[in-house]
PDB file of C-alpha atoms in Angstrom:
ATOM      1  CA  UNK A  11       0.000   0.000   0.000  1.00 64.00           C
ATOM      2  CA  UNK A  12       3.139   2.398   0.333  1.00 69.00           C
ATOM      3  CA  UNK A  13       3.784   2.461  -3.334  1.00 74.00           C
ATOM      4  CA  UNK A  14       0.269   2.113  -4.639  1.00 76.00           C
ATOM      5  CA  UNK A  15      -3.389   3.961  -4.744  1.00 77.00           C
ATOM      6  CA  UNK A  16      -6.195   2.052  -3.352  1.00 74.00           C
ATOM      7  CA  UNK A  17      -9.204   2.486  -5.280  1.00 73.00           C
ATOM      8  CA  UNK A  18     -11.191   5.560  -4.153  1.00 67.00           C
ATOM      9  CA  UNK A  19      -8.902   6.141  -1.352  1.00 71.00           C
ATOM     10  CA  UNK A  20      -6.695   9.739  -1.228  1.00 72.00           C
ATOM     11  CA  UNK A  21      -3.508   8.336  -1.915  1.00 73.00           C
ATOM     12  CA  UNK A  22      -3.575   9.336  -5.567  1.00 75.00           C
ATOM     13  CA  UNK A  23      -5.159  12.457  -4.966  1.00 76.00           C
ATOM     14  CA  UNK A  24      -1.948  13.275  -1.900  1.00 70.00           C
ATOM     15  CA  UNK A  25       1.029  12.730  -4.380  1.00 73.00           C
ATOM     16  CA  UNK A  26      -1.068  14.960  -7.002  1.00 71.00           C
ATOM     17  CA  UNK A  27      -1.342  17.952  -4.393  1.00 65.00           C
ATOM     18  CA  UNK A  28       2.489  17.624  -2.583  1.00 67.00           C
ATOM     19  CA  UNK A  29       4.224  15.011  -4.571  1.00 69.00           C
ATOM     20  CA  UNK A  30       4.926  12.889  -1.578  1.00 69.00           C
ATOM     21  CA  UNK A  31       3.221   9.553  -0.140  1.00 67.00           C
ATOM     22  CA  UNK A  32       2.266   9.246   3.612  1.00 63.00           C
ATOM     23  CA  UNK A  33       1.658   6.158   4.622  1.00 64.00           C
ATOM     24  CA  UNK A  34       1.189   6.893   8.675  1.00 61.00           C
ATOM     25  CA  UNK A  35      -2.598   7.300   9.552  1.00 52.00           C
ATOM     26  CA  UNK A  36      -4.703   9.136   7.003  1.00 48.00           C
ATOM     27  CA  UNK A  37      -7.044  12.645   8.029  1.00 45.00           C
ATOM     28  CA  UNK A  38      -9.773   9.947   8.206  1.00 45.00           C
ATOM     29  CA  UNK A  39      -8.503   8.854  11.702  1.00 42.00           C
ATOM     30  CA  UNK A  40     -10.484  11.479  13.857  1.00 43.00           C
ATOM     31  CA  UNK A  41      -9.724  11.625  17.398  1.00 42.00           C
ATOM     32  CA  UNK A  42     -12.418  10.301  19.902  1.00 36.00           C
ATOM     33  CA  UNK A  43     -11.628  13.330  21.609  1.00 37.00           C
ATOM     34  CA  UNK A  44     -13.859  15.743  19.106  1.00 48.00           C
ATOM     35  CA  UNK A  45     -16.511  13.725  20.047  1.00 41.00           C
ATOM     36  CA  UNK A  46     -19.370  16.533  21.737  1.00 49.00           C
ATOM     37  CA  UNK A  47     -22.744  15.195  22.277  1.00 46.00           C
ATOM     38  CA  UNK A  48     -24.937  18.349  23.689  1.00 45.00           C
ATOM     39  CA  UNK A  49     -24.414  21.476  24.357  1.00 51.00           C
ATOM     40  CA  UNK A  50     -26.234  24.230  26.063  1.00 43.00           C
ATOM     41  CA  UNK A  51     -26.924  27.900  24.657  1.00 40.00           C
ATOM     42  CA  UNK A  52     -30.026  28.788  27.265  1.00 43.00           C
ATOM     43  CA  UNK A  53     -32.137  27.731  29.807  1.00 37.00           C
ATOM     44  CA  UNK A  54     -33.395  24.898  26.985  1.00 53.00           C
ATOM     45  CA  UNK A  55     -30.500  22.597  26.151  1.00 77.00           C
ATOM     46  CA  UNK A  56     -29.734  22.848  22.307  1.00 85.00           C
ATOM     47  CA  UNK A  57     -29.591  18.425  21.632  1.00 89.00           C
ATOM     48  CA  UNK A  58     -27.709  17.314  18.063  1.00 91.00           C
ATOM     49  CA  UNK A  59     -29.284  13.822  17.816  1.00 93.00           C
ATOM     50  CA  UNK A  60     -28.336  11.768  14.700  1.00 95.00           C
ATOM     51  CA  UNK A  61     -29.379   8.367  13.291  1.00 96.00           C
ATOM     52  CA  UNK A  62     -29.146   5.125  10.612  1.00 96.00           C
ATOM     53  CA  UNK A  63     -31.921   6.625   8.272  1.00 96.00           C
ATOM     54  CA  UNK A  64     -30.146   3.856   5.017  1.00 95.00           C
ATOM     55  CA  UNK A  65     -28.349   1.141   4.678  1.00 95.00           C
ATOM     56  CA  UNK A  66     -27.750   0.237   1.132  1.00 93.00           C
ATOM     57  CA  UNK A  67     -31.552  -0.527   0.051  1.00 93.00           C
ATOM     58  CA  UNK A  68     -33.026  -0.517   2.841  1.00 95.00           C
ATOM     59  CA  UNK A  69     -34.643   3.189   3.691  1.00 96.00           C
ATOM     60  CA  UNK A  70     -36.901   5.054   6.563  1.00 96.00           C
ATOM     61  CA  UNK A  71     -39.779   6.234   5.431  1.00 95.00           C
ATOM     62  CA  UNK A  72     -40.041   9.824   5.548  1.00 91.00           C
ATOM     63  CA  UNK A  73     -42.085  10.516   8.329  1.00 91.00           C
ATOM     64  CA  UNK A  74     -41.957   7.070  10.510  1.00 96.00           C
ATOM     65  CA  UNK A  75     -39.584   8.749  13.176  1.00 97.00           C
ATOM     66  CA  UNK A  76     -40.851  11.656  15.006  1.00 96.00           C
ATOM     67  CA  UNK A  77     -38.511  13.908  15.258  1.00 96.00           C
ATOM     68  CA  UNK A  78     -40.204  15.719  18.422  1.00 94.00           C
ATOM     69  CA  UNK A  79     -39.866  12.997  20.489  1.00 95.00           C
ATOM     70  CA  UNK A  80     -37.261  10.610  19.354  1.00 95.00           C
ATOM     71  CA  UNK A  81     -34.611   9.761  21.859  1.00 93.00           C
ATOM     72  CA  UNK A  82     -30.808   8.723  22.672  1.00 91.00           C
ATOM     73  CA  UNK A  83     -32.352   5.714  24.619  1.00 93.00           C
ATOM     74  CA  UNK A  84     -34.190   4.505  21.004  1.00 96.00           C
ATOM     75  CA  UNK A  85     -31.493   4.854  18.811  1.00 95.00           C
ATOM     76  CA  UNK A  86     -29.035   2.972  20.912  1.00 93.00           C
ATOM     77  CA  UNK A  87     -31.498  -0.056  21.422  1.00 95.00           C
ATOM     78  CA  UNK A  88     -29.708  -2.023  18.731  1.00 94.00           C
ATOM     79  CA  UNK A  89     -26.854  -1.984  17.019  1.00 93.00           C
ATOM     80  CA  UNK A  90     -27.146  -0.807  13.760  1.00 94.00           C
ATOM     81  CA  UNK A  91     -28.583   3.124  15.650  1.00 94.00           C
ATOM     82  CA  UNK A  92     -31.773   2.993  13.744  1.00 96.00           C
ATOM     83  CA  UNK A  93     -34.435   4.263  16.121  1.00 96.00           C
ATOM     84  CA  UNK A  94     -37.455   1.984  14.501  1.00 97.00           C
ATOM     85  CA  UNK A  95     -37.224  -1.320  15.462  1.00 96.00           C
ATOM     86  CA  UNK A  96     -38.550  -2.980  12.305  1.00 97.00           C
ATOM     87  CA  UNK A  97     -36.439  -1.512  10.220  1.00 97.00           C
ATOM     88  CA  UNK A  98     -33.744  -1.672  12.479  1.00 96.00           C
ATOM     89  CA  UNK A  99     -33.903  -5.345  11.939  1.00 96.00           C
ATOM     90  CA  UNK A 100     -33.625  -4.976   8.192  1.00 96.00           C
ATOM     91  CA  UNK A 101     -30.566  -3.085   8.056  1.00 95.00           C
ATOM     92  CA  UNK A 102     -28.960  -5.765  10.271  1.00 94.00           C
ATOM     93  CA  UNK A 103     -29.985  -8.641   7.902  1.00 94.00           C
ATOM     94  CA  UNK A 104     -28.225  -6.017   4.922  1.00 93.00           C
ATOM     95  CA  UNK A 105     -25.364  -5.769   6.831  1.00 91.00           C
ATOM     96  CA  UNK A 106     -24.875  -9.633   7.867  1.00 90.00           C
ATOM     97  CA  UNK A 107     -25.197 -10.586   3.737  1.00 89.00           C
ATOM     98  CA  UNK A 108     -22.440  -8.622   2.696  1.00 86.00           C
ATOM     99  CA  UNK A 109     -20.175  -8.831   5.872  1.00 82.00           C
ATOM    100  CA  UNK A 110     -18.891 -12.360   4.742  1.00 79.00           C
ATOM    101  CA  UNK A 111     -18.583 -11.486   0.985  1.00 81.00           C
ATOM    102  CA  UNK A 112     -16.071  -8.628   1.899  1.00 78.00           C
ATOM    103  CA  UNK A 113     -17.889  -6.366  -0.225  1.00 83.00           C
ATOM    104  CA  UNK A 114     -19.078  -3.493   2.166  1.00 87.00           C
ATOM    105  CA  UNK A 115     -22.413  -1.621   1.574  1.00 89.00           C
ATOM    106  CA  UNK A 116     -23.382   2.337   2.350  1.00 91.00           C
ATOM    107  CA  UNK A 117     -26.231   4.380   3.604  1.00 93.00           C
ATOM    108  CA  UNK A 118     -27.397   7.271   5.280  1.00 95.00           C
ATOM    109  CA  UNK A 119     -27.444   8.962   8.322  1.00 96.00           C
ATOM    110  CA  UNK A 120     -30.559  11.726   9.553  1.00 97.00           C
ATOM    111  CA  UNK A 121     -29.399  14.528  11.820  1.00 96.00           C
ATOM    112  CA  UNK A 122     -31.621  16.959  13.939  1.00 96.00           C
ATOM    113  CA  UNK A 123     -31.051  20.008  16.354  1.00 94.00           C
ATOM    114  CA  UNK A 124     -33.787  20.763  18.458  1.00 93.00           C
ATOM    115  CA  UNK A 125     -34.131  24.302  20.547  1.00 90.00           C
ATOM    116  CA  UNK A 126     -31.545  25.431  18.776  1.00 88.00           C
ATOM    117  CA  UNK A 127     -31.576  29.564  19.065  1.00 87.00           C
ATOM    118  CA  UNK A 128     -33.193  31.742  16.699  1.00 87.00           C
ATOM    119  CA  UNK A 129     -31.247  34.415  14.292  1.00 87.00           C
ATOM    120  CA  UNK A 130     -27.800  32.145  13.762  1.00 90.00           C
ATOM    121  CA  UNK A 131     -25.732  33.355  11.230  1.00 89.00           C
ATOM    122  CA  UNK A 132     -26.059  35.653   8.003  1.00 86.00           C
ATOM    123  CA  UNK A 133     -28.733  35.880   5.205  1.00 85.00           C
ATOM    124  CA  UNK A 134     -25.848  35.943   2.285  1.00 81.00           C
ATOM    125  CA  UNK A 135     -22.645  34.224   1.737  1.00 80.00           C
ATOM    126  CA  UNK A 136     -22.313  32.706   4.666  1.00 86.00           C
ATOM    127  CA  UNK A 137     -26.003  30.715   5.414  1.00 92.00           C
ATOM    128  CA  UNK A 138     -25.761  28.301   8.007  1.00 94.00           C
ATOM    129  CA  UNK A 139     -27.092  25.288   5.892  1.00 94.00           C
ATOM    130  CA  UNK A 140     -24.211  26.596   4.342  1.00 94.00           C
ATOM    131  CA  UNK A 141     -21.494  25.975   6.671  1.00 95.00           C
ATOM    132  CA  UNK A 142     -23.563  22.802   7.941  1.00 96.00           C
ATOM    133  CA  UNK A 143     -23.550  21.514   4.547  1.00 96.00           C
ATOM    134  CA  UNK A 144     -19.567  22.507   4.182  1.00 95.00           C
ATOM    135  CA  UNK A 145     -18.777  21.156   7.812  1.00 95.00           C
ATOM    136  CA  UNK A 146     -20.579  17.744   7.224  1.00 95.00           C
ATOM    137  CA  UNK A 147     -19.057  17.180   4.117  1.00 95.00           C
ATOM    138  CA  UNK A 148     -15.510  17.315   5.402  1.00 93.00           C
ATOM    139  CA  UNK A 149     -15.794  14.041   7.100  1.00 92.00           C
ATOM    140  CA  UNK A 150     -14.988  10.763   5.871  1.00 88.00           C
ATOM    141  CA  UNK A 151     -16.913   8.840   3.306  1.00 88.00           C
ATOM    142  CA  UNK A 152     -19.417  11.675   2.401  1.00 91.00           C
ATOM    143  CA  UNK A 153     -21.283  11.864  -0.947  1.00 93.00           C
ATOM    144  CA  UNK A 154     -24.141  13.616  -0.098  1.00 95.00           C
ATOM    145  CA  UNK A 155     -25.993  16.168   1.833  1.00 96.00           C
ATOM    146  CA  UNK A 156     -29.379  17.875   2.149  1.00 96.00           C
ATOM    147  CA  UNK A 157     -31.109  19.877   4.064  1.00 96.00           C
ATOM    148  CA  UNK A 158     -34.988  20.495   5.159  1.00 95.00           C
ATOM    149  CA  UNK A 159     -37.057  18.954   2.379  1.00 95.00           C
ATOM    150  CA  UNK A 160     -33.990  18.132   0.361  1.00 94.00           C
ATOM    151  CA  UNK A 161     -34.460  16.977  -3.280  1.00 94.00           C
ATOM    152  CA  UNK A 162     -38.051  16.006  -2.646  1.00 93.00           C
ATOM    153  CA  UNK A 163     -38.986  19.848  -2.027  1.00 94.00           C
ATOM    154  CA  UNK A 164     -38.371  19.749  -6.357  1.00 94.00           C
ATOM    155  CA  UNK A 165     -41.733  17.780  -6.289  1.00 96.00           C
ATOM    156  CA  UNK A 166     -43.680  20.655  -4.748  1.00 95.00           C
ATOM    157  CA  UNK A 167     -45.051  23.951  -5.696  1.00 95.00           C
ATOM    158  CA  UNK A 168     -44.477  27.037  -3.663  1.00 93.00           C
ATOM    159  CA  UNK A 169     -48.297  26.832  -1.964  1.00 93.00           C
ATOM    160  CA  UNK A 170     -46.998  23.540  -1.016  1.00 95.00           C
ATOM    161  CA  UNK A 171     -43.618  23.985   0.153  1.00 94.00           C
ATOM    162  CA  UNK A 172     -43.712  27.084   2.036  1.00 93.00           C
ATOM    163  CA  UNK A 173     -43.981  27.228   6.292  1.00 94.00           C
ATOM    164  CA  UNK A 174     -46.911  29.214   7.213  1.00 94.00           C
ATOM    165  CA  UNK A 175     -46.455  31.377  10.549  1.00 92.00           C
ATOM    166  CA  UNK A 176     -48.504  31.297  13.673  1.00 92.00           C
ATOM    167  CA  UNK A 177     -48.163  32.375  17.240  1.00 91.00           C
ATOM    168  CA  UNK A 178     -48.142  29.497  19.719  1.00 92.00           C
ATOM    169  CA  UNK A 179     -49.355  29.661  23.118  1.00 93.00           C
ATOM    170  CA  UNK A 180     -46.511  30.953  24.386  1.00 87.00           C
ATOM    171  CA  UNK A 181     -46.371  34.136  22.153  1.00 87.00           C
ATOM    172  CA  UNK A 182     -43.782  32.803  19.784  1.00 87.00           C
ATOM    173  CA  UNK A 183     -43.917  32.999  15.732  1.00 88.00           C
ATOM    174  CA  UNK A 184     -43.531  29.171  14.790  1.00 91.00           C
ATOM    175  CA  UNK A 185     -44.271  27.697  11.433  1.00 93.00           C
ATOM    176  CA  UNK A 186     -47.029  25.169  11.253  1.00 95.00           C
ATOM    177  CA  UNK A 187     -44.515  22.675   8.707  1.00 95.00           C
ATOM    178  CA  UNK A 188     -40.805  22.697   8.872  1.00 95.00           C
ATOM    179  CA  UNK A 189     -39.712  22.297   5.229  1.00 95.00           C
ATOM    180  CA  UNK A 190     -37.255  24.748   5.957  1.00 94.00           C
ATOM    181  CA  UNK A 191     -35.563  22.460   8.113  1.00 95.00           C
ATOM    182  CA  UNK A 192     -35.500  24.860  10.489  1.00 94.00           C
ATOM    183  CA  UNK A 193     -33.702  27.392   8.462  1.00 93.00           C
ATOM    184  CA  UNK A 194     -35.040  30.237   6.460  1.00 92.00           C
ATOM    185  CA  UNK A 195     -33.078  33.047   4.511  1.00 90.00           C
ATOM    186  CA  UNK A 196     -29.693  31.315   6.142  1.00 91.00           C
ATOM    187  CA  UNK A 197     -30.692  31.988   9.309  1.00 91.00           C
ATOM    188  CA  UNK A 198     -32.053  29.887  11.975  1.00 92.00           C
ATOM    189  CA  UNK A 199     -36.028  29.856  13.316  1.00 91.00           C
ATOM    190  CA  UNK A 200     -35.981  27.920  16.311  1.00 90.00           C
ATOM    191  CA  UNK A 201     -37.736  25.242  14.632  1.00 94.00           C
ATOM    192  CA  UNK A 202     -35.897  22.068  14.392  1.00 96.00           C
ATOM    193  CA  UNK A 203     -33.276  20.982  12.128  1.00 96.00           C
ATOM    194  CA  UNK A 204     -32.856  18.430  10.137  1.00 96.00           C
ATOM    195  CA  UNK A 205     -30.310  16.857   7.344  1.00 97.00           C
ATOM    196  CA  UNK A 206     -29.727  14.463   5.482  1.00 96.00           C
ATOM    197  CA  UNK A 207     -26.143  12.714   4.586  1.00 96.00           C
ATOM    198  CA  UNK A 208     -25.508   9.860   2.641  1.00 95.00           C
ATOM    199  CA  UNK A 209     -22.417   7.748   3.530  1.00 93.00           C
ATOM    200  CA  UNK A 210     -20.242   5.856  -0.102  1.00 91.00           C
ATOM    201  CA  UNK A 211     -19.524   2.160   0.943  1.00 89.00           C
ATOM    202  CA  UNK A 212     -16.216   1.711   2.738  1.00 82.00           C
ATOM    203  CA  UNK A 213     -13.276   1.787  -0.109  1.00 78.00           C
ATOM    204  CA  UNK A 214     -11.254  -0.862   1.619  1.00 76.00           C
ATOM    205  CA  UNK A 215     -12.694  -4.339   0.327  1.00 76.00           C
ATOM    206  CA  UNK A 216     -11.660  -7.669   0.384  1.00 75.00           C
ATOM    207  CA  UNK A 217     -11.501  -8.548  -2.970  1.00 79.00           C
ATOM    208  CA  UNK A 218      -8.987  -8.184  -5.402  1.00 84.00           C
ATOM    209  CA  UNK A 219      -8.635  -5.133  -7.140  1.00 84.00           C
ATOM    210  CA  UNK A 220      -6.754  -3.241 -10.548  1.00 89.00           C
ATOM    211  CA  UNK A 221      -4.644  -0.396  -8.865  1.00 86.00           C
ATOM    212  CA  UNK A 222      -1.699   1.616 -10.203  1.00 90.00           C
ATOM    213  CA  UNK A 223       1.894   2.035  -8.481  1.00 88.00           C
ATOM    214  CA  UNK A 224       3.510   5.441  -7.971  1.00 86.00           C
ATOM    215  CA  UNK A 225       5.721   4.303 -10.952  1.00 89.00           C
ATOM    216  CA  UNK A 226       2.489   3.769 -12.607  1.00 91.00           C
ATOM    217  CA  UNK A 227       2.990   0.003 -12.947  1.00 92.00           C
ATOM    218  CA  UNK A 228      -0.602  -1.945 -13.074  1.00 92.00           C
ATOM    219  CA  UNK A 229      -1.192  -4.501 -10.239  1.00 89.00           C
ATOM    220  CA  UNK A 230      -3.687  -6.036  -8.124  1.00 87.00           C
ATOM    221  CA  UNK A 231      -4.343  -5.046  -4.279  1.00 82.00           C
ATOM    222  CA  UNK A 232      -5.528  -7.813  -1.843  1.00 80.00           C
ATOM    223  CA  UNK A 233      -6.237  -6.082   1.182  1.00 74.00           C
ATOM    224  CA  UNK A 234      -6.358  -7.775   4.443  1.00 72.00           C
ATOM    225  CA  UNK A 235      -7.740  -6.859   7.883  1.00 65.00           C
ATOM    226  CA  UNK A 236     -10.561  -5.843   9.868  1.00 66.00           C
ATOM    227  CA  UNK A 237     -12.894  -3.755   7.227  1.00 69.00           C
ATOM    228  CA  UNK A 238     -16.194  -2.211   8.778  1.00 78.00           C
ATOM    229  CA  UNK A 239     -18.744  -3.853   6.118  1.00 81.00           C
ATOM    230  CA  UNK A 240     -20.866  -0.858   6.599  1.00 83.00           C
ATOM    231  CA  UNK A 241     -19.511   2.958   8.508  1.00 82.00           C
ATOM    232  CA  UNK A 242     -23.023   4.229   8.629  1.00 79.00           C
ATOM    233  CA  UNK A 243     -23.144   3.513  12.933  1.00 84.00           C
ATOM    234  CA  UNK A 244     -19.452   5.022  13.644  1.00 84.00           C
ATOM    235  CA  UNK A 245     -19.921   7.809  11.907  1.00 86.00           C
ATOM    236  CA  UNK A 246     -23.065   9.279  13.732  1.00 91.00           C
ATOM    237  CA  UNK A 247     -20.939  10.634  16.556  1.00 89.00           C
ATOM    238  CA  UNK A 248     -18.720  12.835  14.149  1.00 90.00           C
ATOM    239  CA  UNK A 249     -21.868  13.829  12.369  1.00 93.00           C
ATOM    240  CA  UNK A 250     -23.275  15.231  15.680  1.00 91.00           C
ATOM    241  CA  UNK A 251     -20.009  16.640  16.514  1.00 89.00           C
ATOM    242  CA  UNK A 252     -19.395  18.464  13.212  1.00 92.00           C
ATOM    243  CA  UNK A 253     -22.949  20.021  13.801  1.00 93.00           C
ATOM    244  CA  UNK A 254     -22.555  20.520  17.314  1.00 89.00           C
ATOM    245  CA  UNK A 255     -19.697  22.927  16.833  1.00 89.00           C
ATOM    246  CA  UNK A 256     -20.522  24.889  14.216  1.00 92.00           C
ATOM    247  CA  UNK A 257     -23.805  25.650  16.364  1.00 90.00           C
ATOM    248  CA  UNK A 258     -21.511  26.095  19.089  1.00 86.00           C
ATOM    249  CA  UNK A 259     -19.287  28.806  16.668  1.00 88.00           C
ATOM    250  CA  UNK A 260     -21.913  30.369  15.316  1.00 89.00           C
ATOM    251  CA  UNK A 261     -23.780  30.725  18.760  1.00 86.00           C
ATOM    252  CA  UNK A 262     -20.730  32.938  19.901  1.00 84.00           C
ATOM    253  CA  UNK A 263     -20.518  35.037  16.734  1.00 87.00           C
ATOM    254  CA  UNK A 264     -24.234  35.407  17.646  1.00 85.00           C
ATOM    255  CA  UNK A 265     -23.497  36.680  21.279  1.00 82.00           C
ATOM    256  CA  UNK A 266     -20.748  38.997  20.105  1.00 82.00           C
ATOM    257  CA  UNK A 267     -22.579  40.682  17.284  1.00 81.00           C
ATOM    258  CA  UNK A 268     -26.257  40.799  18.313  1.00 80.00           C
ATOM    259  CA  UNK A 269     -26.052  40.013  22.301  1.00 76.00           C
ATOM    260  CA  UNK A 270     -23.648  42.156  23.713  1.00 77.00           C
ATOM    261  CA  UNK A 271     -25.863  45.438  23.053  1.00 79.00           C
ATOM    262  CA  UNK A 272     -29.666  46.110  24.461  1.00 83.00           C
ATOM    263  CA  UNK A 273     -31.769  43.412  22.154  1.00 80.00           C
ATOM    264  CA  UNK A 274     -35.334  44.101  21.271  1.00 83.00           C
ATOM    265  CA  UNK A 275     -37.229  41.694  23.295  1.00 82.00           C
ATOM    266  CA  UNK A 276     -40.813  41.604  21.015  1.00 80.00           C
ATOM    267  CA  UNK A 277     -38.763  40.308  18.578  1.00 81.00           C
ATOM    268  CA  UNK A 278     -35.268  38.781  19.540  1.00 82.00           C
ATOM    269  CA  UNK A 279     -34.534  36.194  22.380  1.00 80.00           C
ATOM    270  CA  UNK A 280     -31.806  36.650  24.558  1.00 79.00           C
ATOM    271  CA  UNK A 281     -29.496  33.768  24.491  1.00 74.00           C
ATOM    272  CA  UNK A 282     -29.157  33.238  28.573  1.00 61.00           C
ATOM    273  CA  UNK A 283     -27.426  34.572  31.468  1.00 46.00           C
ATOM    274  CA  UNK A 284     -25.526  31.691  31.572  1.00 42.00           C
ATOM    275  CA  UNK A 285     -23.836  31.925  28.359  1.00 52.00           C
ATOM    276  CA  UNK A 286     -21.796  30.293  27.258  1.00 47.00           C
ATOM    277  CA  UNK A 287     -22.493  27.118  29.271  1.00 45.00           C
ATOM    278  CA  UNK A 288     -21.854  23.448  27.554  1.00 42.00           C
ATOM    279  CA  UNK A 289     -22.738  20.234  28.616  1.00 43.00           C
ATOM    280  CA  UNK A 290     -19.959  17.849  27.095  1.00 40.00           C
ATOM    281  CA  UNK A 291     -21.715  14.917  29.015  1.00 42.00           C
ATOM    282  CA  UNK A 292     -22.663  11.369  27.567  1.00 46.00           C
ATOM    283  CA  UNK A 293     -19.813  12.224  24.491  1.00 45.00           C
ATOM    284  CA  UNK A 294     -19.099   8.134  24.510  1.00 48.00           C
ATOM    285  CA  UNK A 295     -21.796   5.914  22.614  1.00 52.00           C
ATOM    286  CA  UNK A 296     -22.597   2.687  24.289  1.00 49.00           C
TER     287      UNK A 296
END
């Protein structure tokens, strides 16, 4: 592996930026470290909960996992960190066919925020499904991303995809739908967020494969080892970490541009006395 590129790994890509070959751990090695569960912006904890949504063909239905109420507890109930079940059991099954053949399958992981503040970042340039979306897709083994209603919102008129306001109880604006995904004009409603990333299968099979030396001589590559036969479940804590701290970023820029000054209460929300308070607790999965 020191002299040749594995198929759709960086190696190839490493000697085309800087002309030299590392062969010590790659960037894809992130430290447990990172790892931040939760954090705290107010009296209402700000939670970054993600799940299995995919693996390979088998899919949530849109809908089937309430996002309101879903839970830490329901997610970890099995292995695979699918919070239904049913379909919990299906991905397994996926899994087990294709962890003897060596040839590893991918998916997709769903990520929410709920009470996270209102009026996060900026309405151009710098949108924060923006730097979500830029954030997310720095990790490992990323292909996709959307946010709110996604590609589906293509399906739907205007009357159908836009969030109609109302005032709650409480004396808040909410929107009655959340296609928004709890963003609107780049900045953030208080509703809650959700997105959508979709994980390539792992590039390290084993099976033999056509690869190319750095003196471009053509070979096969047998590689050997322990090879996760699907990443989707490791990779939810570095989704909710990624998310976690560019909240946790953007809630300080926040603080410093809007918060430090006299804030008009009918219409902005302070962001606590006790800011900036975190709760790095529970940052280990079971």
């Amino acid at each position: 592996m020191s002299i040749a590129y594995r198929p759709s790994h960086p190696d190839a890509t490493y000697d085309m930026k800087y002309g030299i070959r590392s062969v010590q751990k790659q960037l894809e090695e992130w430290p447990l470290e990172l790892l931040l569960r939760k954090f705290s912006s107010s009296s209402q904890g700000t939670e970054v909960i993600a799940y299995v949504s995919q693996v390979h063909q088998v899919v949530l239905p849109d809908g089937l996992v309430d996002h309101d109420t879903v839970s830490l507890d329901q997610i970890e109930s099995n292995i695979v960190m699918c919070p239904d079940p049913e379909y919990a059991e299906k991905m397994i099954a996926a899994i087990d066919v294709v962890r003897t053949r060596g040839d590893p399958i991918g998916g997709g992981v769903t990520c929410i925020v709920r009470n996270a503040p209102r009026g996060l970042r900026s309405p151009v340039f710098d949108k924060l499904e923006a730097d979500l979306g830029k954030a997310v897709m720095s990790l490992p083994a990323i292909k996709g991303f959307e946010f709110g209603s996604g590609f589906a919102g293509t399906f739907l008129t205007g009357r159908e995809h836009n969030d109609e306001f109302y005032t709650d109880e409480h004396g808040r604006i909410r929107t009655r739908t959340n296609r928004s995904g709890g963003i609107q004009g780049g900045i953030s409603n208080g509703e809650i967020m959700n997105m959508r990333v979709a994980f390539k299968p792992t590039a390290t099979i084993s099976k033999k494969q056509l690869i190319v030396t750095r003196e471009k001589k053509e070979m096969e590559l047998l590689a050997s080892g322990r090879h996760d036969p699907c990443v989707d479940p490791r990779e939810l804590p570095m989704v909710e970490a990624i998310v976690a701290l560019v909240l946790v970023d953007q809630l300080m820029a926040q603080h410093g541009q809007c918060n430090l000054f006299p804030i008009n209460p009918d219409l902005q929300e302070p962001l606590g006395s006790n800011f900036p308070k975190f709760e790095p607790a529970n940052i280990h999965r079971k």
